CSV table of C-alpha atoms in Angstrom, one decimal:
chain,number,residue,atom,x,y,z
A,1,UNK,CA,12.0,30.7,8.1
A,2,UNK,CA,10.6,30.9,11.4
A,3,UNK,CA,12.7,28.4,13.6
A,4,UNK,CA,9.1,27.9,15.3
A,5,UNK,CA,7.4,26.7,12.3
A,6,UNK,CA,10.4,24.9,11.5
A,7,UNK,CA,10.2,23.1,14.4
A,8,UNK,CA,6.6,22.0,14.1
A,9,UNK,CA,6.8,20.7,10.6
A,10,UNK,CA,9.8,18.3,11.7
A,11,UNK,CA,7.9,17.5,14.9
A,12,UNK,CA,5.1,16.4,12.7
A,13,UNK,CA,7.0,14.7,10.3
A,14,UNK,CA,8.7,12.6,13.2
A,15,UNK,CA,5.0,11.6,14.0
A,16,UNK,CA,3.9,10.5,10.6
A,17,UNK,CA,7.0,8.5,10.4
A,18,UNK,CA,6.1,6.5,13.3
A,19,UNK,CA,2.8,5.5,12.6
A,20,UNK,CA,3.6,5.1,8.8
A,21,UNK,CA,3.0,1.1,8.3
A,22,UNK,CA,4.9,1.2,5.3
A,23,UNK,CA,8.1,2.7,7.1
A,24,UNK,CA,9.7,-0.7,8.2
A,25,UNK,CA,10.1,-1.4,4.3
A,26,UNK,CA,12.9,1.1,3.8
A,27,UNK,CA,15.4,-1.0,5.4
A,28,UNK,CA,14.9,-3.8,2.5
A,29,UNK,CA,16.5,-1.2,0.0
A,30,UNK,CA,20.2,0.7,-0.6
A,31,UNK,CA,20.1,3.9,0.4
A,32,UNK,CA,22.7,6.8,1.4
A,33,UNK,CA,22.4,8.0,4.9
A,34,UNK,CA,22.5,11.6,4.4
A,35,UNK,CA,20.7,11.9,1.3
A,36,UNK,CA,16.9,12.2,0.1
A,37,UNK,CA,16.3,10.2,-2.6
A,38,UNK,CA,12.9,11.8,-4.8
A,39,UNK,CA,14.1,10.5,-8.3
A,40,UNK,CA,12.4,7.2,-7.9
A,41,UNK,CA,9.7,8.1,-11.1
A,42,UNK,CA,13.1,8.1,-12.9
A,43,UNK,CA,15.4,4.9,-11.1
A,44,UNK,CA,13.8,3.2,-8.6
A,45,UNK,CA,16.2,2.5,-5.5
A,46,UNK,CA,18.1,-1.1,-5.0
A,47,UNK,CA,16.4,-3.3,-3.1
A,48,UNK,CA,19.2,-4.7,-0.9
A,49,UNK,CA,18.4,-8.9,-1.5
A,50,UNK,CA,19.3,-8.4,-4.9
A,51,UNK,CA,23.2,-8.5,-5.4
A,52,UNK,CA,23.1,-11.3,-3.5
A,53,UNK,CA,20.7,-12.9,-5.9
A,54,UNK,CA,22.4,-11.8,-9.4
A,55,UNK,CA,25.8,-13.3,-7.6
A,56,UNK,CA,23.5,-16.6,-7.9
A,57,UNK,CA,22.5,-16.2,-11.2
A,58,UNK,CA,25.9,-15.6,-12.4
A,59,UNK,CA,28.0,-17.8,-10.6
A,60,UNK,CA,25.6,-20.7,-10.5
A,61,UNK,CA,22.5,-20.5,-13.1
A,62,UNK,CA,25.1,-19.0,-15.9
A,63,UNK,CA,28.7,-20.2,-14.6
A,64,UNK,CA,27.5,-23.6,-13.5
A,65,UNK,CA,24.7,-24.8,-14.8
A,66,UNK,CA,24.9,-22.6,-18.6
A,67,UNK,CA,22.6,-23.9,-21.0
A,68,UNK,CA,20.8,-26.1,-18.8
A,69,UNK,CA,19.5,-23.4,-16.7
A,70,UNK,CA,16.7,-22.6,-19.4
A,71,UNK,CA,14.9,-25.5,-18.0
A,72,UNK,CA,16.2,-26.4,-14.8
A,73,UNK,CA,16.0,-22.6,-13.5
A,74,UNK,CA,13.4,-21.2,-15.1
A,75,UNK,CA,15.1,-19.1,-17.4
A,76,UNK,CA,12.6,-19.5,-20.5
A,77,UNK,CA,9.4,-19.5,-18.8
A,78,UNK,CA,10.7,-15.9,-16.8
A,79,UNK,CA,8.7,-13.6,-18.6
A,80,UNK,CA,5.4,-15.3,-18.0
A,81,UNK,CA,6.2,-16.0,-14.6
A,82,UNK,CA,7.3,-12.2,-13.5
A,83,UNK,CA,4.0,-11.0,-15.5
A,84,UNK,CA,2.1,-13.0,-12.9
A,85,UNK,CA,3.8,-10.9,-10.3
A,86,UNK,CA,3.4,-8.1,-11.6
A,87,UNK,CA,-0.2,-8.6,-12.6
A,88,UNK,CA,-1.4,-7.8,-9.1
A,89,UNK,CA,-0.2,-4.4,-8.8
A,90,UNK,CA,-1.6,-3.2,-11.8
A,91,UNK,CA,-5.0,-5.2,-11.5
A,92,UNK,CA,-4.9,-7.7,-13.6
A,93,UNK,CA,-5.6,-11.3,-13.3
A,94,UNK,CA,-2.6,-14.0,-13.9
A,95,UNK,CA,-1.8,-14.7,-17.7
A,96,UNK,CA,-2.4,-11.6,-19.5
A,97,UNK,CA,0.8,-9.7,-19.0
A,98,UNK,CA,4.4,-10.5,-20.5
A,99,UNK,CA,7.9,-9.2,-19.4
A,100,UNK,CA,10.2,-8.0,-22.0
A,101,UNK,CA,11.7,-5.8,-24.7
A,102,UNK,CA,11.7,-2.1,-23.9
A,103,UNK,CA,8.4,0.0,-23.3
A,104,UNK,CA,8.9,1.7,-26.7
A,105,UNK,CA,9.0,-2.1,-28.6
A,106,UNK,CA,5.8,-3.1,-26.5
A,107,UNK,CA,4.0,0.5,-27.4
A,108,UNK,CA,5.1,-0.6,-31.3
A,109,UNK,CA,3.0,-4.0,-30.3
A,110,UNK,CA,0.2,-2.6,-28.7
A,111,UNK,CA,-0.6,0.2,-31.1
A,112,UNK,CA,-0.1,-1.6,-34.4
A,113,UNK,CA,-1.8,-4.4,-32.6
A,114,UNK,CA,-4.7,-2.0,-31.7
A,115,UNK,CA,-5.1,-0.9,-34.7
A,116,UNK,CA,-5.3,-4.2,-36.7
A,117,UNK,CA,-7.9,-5.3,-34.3
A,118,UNK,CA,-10.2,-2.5,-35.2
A,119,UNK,CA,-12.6,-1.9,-37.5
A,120,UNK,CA,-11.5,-1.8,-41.4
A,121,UNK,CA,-13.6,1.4,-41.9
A,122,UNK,CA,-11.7,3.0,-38.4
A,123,UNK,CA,-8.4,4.8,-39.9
A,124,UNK,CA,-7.1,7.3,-37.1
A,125,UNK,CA,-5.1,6.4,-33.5
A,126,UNK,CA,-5.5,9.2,-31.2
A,127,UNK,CA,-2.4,9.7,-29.0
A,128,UNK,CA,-2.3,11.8,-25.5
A,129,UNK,CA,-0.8,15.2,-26.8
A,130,UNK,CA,1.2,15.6,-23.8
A,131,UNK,CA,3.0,12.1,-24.4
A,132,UNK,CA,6.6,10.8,-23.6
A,133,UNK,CA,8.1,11.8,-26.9
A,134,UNK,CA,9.0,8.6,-27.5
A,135,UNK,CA,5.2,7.1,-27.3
A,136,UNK,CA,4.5,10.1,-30.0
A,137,UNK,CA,7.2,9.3,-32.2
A,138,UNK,CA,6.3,5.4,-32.0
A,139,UNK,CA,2.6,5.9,-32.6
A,140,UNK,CA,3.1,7.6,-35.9
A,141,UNK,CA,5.5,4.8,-37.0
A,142,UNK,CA,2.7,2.4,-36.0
A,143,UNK,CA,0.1,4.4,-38.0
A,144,UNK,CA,2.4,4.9,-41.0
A,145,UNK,CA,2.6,1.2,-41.1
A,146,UNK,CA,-0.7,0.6,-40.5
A,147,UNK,CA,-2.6,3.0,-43.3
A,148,UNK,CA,-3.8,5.0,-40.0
A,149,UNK,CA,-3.2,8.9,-39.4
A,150,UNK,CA,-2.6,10.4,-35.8
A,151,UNK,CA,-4.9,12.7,-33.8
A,152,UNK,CA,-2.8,14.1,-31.1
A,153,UNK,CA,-5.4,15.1,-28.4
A,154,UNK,CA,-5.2,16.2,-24.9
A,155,UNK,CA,-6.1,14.0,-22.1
A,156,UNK,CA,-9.2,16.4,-21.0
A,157,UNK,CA,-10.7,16.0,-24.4
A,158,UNK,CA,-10.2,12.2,-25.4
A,159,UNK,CA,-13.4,11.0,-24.9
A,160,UNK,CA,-15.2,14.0,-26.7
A,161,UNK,CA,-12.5,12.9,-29.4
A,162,UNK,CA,-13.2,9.6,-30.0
A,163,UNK,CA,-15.7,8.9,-32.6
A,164,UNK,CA,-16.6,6.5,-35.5
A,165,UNK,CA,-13.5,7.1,-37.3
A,166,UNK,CA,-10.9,5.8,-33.9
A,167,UNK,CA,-9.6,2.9,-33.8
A,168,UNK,CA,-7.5,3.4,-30.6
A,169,UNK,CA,-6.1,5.8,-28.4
A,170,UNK,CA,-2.3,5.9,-26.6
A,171,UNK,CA,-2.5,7.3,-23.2
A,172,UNK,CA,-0.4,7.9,-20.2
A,173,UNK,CA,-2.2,7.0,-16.8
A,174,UNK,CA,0.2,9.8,-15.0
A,175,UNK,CA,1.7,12.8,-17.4
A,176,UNK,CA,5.3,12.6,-16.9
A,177,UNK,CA,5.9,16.6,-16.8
A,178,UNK,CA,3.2,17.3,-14.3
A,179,UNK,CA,2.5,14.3,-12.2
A,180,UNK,CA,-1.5,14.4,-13.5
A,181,UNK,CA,-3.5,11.5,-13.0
A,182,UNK,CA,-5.4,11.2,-16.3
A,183,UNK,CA,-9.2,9.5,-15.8
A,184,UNK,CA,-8.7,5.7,-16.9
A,185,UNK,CA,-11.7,4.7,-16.1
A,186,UNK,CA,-13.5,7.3,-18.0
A,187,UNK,CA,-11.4,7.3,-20.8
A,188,UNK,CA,-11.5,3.7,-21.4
A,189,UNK,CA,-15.6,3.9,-20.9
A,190,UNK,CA,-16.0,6.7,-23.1
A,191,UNK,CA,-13.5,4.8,-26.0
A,192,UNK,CA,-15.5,2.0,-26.0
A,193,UNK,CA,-18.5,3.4,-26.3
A,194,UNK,CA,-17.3,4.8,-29.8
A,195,UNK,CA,-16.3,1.4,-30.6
A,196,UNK,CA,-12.2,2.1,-30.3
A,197,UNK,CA,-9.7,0.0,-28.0
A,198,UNK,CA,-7.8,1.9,-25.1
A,199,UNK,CA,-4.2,1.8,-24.7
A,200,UNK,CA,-3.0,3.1,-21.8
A,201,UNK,CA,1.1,3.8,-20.8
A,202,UNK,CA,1.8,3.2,-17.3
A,203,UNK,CA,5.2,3.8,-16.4
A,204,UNK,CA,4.2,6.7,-14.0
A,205,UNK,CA,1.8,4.6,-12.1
A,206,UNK,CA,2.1,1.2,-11.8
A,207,UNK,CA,3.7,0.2,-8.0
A,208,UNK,CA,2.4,3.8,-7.0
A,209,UNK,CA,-1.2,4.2,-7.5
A,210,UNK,CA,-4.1,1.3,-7.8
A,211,UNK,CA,-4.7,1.0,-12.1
A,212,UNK,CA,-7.3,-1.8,-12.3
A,213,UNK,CA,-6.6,-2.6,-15.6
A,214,UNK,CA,-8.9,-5.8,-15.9
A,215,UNK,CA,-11.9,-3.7,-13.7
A,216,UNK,CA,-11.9,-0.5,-15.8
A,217,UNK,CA,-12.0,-3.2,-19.2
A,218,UNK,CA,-8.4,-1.8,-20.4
A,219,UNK,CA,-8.0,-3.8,-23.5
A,220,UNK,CA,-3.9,-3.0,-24.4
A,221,UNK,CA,-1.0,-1.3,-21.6
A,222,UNK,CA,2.8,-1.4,-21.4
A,223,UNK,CA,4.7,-0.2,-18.3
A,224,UNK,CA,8.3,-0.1,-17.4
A,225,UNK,CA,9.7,-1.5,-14.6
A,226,UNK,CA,12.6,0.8,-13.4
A,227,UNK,CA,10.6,3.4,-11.7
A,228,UNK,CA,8.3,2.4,-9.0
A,229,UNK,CA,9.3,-1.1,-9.4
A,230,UNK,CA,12.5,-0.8,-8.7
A,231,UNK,CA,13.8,-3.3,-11.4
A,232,UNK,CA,16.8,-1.4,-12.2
A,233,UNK,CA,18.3,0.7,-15.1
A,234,UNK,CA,17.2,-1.3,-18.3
A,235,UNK,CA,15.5,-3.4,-17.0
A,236,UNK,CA,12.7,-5.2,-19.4
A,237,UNK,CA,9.1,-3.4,-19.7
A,238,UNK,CA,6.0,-5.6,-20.5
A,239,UNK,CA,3.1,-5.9,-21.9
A,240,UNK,CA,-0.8,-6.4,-20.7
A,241,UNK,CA,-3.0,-8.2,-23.3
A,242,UNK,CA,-6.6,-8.5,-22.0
A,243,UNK,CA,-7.6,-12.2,-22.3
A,244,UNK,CA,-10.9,-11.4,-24.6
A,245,UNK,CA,-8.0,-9.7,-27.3
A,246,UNK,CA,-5.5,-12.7,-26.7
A,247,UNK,CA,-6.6,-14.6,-29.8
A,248,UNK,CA,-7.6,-12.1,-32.3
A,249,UNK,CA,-3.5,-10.1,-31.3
A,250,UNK,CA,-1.6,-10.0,-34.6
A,251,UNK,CA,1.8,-8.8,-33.5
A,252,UNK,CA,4.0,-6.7,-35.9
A,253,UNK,CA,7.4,-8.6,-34.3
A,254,UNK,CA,6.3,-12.3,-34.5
A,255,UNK,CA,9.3,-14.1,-33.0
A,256,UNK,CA,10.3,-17.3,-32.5
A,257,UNK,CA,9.4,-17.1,-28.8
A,258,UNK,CA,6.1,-16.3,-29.2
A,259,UNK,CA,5.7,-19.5,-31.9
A,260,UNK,CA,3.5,-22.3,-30.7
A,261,UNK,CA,6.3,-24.7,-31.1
A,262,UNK,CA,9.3,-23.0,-31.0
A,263,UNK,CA,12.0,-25.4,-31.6
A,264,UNK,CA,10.4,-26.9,-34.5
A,265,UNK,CA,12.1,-23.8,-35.9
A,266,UNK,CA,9.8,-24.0,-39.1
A,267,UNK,CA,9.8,-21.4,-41.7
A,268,UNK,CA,6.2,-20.7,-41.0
A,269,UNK,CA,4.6,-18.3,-37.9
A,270,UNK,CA,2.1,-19.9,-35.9
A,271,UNK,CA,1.2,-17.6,-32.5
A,272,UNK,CA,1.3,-19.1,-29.2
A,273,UNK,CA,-2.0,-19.1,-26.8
A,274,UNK,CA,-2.3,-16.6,-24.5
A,275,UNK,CA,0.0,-13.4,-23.7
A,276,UNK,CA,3.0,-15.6,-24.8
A,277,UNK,CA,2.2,-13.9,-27.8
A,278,UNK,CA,3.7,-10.5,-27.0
A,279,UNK,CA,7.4,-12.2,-26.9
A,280,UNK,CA,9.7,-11.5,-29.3
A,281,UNK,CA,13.2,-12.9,-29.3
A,282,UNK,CA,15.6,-14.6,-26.6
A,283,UNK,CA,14.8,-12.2,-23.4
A,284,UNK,CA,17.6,-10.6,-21.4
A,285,UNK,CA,18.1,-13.0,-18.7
A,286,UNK,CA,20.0,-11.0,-16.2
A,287,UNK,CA,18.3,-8.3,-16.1
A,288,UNK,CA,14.8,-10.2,-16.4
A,289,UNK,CA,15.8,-12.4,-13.0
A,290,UNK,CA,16.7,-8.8,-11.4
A,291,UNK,CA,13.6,-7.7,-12.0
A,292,UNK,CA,12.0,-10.7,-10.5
A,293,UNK,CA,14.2,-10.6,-7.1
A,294,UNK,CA,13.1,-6.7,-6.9
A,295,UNK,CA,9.5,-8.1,-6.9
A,296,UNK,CA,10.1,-9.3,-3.4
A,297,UNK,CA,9.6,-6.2,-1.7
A,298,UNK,CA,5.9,-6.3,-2.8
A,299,UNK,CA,5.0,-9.3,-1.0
A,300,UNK,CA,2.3,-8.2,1.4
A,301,UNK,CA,2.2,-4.7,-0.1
A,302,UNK,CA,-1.2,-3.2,-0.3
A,303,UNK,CA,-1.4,-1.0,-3.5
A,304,UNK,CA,-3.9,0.9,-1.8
A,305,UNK,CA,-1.5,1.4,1.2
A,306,UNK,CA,1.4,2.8,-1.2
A,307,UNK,CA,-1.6,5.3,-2.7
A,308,UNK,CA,-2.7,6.4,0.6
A,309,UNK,CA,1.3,7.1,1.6
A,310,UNK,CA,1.9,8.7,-1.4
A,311,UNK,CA,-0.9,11.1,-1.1
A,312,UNK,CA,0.2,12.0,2.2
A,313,UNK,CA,3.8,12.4,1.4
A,314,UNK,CA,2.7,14.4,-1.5
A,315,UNK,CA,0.7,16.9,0.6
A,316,UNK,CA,2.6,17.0,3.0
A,317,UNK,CA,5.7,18.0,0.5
A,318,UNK,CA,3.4,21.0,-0.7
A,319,UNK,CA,2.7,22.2,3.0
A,320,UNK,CA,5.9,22.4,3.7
A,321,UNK,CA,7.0,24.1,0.3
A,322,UNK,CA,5.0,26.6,1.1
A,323,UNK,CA,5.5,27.2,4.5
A,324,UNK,CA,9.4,27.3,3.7
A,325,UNK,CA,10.1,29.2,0.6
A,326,UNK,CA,9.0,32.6,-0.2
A,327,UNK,CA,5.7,33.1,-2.5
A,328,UNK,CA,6.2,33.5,-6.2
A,329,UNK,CA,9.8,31.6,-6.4
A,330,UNK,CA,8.2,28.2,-7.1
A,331,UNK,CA,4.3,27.1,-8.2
A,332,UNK,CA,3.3,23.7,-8.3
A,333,UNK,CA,1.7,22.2,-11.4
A,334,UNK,CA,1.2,18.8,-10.1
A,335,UNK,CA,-2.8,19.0,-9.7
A,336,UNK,CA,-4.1,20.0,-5.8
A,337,UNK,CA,-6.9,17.5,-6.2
A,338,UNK,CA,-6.2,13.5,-4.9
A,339,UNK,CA,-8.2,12.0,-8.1
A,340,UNK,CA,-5.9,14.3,-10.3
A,341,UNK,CA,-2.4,13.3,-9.0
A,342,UNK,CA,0.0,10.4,-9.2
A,343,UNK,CA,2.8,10.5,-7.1
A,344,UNK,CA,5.6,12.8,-7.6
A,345,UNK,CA,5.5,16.8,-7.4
A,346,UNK,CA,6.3,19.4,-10.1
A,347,UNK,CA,7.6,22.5,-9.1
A,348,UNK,CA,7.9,25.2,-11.7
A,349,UNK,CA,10.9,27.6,-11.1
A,350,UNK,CA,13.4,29.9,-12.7
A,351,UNK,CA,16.8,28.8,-13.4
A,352,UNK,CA,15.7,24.9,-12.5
A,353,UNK,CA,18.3,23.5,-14.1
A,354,UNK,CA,20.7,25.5,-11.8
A,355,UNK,CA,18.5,24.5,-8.6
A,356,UNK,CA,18.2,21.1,-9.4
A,357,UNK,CA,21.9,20.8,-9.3
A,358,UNK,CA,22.5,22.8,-6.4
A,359,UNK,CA,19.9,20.6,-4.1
A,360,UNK,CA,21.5,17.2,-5.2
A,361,UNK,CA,25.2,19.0,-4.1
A,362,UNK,CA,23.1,19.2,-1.2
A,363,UNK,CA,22.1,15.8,-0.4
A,364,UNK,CA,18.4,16.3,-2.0
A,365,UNK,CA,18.2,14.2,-5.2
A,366,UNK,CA,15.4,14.6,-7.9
A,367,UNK,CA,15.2,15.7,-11.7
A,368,UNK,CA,14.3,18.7,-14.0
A,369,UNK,CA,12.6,18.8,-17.1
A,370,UNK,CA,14.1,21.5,-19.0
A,371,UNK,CA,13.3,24.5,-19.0
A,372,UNK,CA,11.6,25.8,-15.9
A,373,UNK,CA,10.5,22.0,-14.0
A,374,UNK,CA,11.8,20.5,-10.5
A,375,UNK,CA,10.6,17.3,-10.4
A,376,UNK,CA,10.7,15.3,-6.9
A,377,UNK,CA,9.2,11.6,-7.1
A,378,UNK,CA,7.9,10.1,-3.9
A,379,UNK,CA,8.0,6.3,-3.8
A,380,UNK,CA,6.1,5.3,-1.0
A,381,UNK,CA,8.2,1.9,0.1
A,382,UNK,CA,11.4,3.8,1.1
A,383,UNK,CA,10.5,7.6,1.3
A,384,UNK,CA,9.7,9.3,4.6
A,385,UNK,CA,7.6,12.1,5.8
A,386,UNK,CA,10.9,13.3,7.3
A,387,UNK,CA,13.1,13.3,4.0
A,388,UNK,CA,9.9,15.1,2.4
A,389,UNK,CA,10.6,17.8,5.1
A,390,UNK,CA,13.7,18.3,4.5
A,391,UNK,CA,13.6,18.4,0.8
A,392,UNK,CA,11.1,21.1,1.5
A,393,UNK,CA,13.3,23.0,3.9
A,394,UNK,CA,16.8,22.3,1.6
A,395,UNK,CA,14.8,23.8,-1.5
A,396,UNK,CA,14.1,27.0,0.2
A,397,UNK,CA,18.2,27.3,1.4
A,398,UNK,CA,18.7,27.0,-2.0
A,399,UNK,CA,16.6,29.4,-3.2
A,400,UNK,CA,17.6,32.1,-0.7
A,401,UNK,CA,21.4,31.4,-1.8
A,402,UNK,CA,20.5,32.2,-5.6
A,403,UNK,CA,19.7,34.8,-7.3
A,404,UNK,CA,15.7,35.2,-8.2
């Protein structure tokens, strides 16, 4: 590469960092000097507050205070609480999301849930074809149970899909593969208009794009909170139920956490008010209060900020892609277009898997999806225009060391 151009991009970068607003907040998380860190769609980074605040937990909520801590720390009213926090990131207004269980348990909810607030005469569930494989493999469960029959559509042609016969529809805000940014707003428009209740999976972009679950009328959505949220590996999903569906939501794991009156431990199930109703069991304390300390780094985070870095980062990757490596050894498939795009970058190449392995020996760190996909997440709160660069410029080293 020209040392020239070379020169320029880094310049720029060096420029964008300074006048990046979000830039002062990657000194609140752990992070290896040295080493570009693009895998946050997989593991969101450590905020650095948080040891310090699990220490607490352990030593003094758990060692100390043991049983009493349910009340006198907060422990059982957690996954309300953290739902509130997370609420305005993905749009939503306080009480209508609930923290816990996995993504796939709170898909089960939400689908069967869907589907048994529908229509008698409404028998199939349409479900994103390009799904998680796990969303697919949960849906069909969910219909099986449910006397309903799967229609696996693509994105582009859900709303033309929907008709008298849909009862719901499982989507993915952001494709996981790709990095596309599927319409929610027009979706969910389009489903109700045929009478059928949008679900929508947003584990690709909530904490990195604006959702606006409660302005676009989404009526069911589960997240997780490892990626962009940074709530580390495990750590509980949840659950958005939109306050007009809170009363009618029958769902298929009534536990005795989401009873009215838990403790009077009586043999018969009567729901709780509100989005209470999409707990299950005892929730997993430690990890739950993890979550809830990682939250901190979105005090007085704009979502909009962390869109409008992202896109920039994202662009900026692609410039200098393809001002560093050599046409025809890597095409992006993450959409050109800012409506169409969350906020990582997929890179189709031969011999990813190969690649992938030889940037991270390198000190660049992102993923592969098998066979041919480089995958490099840009999490707006910690990543740099300058780490972008040099992903850029460390992918096209590689490339020249391997064979085409």
């Amino acid at each position: 590469m020209a040392d020239l151009q070379k020169a320029d991009l880094q310049k720029q970068a060096h420029a964008l960092d300074a006048a990046d607003g979000l830039g002062r907040h990657r000194e609140r998380f752990v992070l290896d000097e040295g080493t570009v860190y693009l895998d946050g769609n997989s593991l969101g980074a450590l905020p650095a507050h948080v040891p310090a605040r699990m220490a607490d937990v352990i030593t003094r909520e758990w060692g100390e205070l043991r049983i009493r801590s349910w009340d006198e720390s907060g422990w059982w009213t957690a996954p309300e609480r953290i739902g509130d926090r997370i609420a305005p990131i993905v749009g939503a207004a306080a009480g209508q999301i609930v923290v816990g269980d996995s993504t796939s348990v709170n898909v089960f909810k939400a689908v069967v849930a869907a589907a048994r607030l529908s229509a008698d005469d409404r028998d199939e569930i349409l479900v994103d074809a390009t799904t998680f494989p796990t969303d697919g493999y949960i849906a069909e469960s969910a219909a099986r149970m449910t006397g309903h029959r799967i229609v696996p559509v693509d994105p582009a042609g859900m709303a033309a899909a929907a008709g008298p016969r849909t009862a719901a529809a499982l989507v993915n805000h952001v494709d996981y593969r790709s990095g596309r940014r599927h319409d929610l707003p027009g979706i969910t428009a389009a489903l109700h208009a045929a009478g059928a209740l949008a679900v929508w999976d947003l584990c690709h972009s909530a904490g990195a794009l604006p959702v606006g679950l409660d302005a676009h009328g989404v009526d069911l959505a589960v997240g997780c909170t490892y990626k962009y949220l940074n709530g580390g590996p495990g750590s509980p999903a949840y659950l958005y139920v939109a306050e007009r569906h809170q009363a009618a939501f029958d769902s298929p794991l009534p536990g005795w956490n989401s009873h009215s009156d838990p403790f009077a431990m009586t043999p018969g199930y009567e729901a709780a008010a509100g989005a209470v109703r999409g707990r299950v069991g005892t929730p997993d304390i430690l990890s739950m209060l993890a979550l809830e300390a990682a939250l901190d780094v979105w005090d007085g985070v704009a979502i909009e900020d962390v869109r409008a870095k992202s896109l920039a980062l994202t662009d900026f990757f692609l410039e200098c892609v393809r001002a560093y490596v050599p046409e025809g050894r890597v095409t992006s498939v993450t959409p050109e277009a800012h409506d169409e795009r969350g906020s990582q970058t997929a890179l189709a190449c031969e011999n990813a898997p190969a690649v992938m392995a030889e940037l991270i020996k390198r000190g660049v760190v992102g993923d592969l999806r098998r066979p041919d996909i480089l995958r490099f997440g840009f999490t707006p709160l910690y990543v740099g225009f300058a780490d972008a660069e040099r992903a850029a410029r460390v992918l096209a080293e590689v490339l020249a060391d391997l064979p085409a």
